[in-house]
XYZ file of C-alpha atoms in Angstrom:
222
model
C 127.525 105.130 69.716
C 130.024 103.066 67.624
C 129.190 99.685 69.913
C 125.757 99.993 68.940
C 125.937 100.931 65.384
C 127.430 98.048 65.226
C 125.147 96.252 67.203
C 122.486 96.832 65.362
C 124.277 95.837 62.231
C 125.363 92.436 63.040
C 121.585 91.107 63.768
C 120.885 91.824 60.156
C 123.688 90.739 58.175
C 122.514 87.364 59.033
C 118.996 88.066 57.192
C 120.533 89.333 54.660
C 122.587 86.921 53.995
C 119.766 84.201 54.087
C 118.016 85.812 52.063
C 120.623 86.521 49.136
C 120.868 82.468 50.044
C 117.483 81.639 49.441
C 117.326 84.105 46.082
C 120.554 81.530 44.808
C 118.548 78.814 45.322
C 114.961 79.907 43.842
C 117.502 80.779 40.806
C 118.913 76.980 41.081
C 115.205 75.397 41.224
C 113.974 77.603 38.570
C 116.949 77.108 35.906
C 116.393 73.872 36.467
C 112.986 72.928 36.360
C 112.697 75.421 33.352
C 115.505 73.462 31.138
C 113.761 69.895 32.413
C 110.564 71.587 31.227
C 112.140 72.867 27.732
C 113.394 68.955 27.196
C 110.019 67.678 28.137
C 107.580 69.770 26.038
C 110.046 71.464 23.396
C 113.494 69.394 22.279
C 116.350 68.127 24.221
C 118.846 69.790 22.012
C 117.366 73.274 22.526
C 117.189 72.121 26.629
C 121.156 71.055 26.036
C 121.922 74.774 24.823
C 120.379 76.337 27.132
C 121.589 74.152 29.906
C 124.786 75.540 29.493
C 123.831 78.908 30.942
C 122.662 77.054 34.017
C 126.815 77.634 35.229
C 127.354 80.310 33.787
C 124.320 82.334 36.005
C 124.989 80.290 39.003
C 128.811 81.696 39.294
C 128.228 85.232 38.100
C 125.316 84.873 40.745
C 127.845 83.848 43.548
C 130.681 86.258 42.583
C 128.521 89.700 42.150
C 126.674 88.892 45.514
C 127.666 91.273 48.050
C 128.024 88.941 50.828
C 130.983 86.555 48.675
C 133.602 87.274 51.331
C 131.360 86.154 54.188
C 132.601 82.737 53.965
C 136.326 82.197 53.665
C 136.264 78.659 53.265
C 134.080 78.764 50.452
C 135.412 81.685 48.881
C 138.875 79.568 48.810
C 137.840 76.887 46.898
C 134.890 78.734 45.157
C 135.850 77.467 41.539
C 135.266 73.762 42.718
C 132.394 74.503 44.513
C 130.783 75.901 41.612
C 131.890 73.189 39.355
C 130.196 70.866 41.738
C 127.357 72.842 41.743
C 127.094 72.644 37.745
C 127.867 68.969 37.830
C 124.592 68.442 40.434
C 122.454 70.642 38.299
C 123.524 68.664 35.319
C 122.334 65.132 37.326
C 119.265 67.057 38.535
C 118.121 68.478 34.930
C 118.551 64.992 33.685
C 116.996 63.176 36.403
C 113.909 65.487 36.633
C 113.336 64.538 33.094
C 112.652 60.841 33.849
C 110.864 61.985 36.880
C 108.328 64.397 34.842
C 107.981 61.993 31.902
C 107.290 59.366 34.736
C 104.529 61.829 35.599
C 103.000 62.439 32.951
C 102.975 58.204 32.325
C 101.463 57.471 35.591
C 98.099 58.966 33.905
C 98.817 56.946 31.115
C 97.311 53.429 29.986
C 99.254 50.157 30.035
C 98.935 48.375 26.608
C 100.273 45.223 24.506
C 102.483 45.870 21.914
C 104.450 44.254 19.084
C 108.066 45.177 18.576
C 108.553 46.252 14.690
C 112.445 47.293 14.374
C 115.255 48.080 16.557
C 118.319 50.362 16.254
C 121.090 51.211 18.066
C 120.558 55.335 19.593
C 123.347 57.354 21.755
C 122.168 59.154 24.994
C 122.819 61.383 27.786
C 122.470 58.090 29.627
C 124.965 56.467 27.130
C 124.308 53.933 24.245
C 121.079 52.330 24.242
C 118.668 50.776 21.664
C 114.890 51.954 20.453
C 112.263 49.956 19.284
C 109.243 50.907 17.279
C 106.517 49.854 18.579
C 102.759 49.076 17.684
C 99.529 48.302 19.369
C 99.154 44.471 19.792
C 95.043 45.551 19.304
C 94.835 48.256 16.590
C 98.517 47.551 14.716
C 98.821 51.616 14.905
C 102.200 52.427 16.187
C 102.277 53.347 19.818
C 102.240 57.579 20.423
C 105.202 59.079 22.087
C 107.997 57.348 19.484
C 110.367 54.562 19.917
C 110.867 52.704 23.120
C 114.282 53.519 25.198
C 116.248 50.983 26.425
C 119.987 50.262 27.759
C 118.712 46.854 29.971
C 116.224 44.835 28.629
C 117.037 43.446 25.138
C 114.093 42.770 22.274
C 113.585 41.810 19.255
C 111.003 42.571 15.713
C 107.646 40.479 16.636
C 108.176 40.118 20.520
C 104.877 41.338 22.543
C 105.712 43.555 25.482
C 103.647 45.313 28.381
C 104.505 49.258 28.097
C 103.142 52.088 29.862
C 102.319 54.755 27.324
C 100.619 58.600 26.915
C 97.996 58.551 24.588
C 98.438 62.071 23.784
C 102.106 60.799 22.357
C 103.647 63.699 24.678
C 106.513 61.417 26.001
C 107.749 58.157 24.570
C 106.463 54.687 26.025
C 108.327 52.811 29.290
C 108.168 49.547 30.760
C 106.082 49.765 33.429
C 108.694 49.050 35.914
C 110.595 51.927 34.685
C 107.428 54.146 34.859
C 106.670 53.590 37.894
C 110.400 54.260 39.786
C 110.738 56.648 42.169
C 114.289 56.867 41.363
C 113.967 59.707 39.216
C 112.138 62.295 41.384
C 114.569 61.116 44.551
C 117.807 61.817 42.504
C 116.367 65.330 41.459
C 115.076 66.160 45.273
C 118.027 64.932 46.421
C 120.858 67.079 43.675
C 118.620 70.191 44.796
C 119.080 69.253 48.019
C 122.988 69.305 47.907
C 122.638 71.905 46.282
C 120.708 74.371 48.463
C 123.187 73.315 50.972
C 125.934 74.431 49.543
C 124.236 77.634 48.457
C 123.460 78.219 52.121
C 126.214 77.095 53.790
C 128.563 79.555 51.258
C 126.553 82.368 52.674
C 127.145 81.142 56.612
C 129.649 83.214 58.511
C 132.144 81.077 60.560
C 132.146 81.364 64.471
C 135.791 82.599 64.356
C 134.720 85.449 61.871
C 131.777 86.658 63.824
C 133.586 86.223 67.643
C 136.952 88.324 65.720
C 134.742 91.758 65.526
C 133.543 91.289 69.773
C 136.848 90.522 70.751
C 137.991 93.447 68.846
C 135.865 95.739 71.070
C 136.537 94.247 74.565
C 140.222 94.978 73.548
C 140.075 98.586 72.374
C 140.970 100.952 75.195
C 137.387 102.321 75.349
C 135.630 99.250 76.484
């Protein structure tokens, strides 16, 4: 009776474990995507705040999850795994920005414009300049707010070709920068990392799982 109790409970601790796995990860995508979201359409500093809870659930997520032991090797070094999981999320909330404003641009209208000013701005993505722009047509000032730029270098009355969003939702690219993929690839591929991690911590070694049969072809009743 005791051999297949415990039969029957080994075929669906793995389940279980995959799917307390794949509820990590919906968490992951979801914190995520919701702070990217919060910068996007709301403010960055309000997306910074709450971007700090993105840790902070992810670890009380993996220690309060009744399968933490399963994985010794993870559970060893579980403090650095979750600080590399923070430091991914970090990349992948930052880099799913570009990729949604790059979205939102690709429906957007290349246009002409005049530089007016520049100033010098600090970043996430370090120190940078922004120029105000206007239309080269109507002389209104392009929608969306200054221009972002670490690279390319301008100056007040230089024309430029910018991709921008009429309805002023997200501020104006270069074209080339609008239309990189680089963006969208670095988020895929931090969630990516991540989810492996996540399921990977929630893997049972081969040692573990052959310890428990052994165990019975030993005991005196088998």
């Amino acid at each position: 009776m005791t051999a297949t109790a415990e039969g029957h409970q080994g075929p669906r601790s793995g389940p279980r474990r995959l799917g307390g796995a794949i509820a990590l990860i919906a968490l992951s995508t979801a914190l995520i995507i919701g702070i990217a979201a919060l910068d996007v359409y709301v403010a960055s500093f309000l997306a910074t705040l709450v971007g700090f809870g993105y840790p902070l659930a992810m670890f009380l997520a993996l220690v309060m999850r009744r399968d933490a032991d399963c994985n010794p090797a993870f559970q060893k070094r579980q403090f650095g795994w979750g600080a590399a999981i923070a430091l991914l999320g970090f990349a992948a909330y930052v880099s799913g920005v570009i990729a949604w404003n790059n979205l939102i641009l690709e429906s957007g209208r290349t246009v002409r414009a005049v530089v007016l000013s520049e100033k010098v701005a600090n970043s996430l993505h370090g120190t940078g300049r922004e120029y105000t722009l206007a239309s080269s047509e109507s002389n209104d000032e392009v929608p969306g707010g200054p221009l972002s730029q670490s690279s390319a270098r301008f100056k007040p009355g230089d024309v430029i070709t910018v991709r921008m969003d009429p309805a002023g939702r997200v501020p104006p690219k270069l074209p080339g920068e609008a239309d990189s993929p680089v963006g969208m690839l670095t988020f895929l591929g931090c969630n990516a990392v991540i989810d492996g991690i996540l399921l990977w911590s929630a893997s049972r070694p081969r040692s573990a799982t052959a310890e428990p049969a052994a165990a019975a072809l030993d005991s005196p009743g088998a």
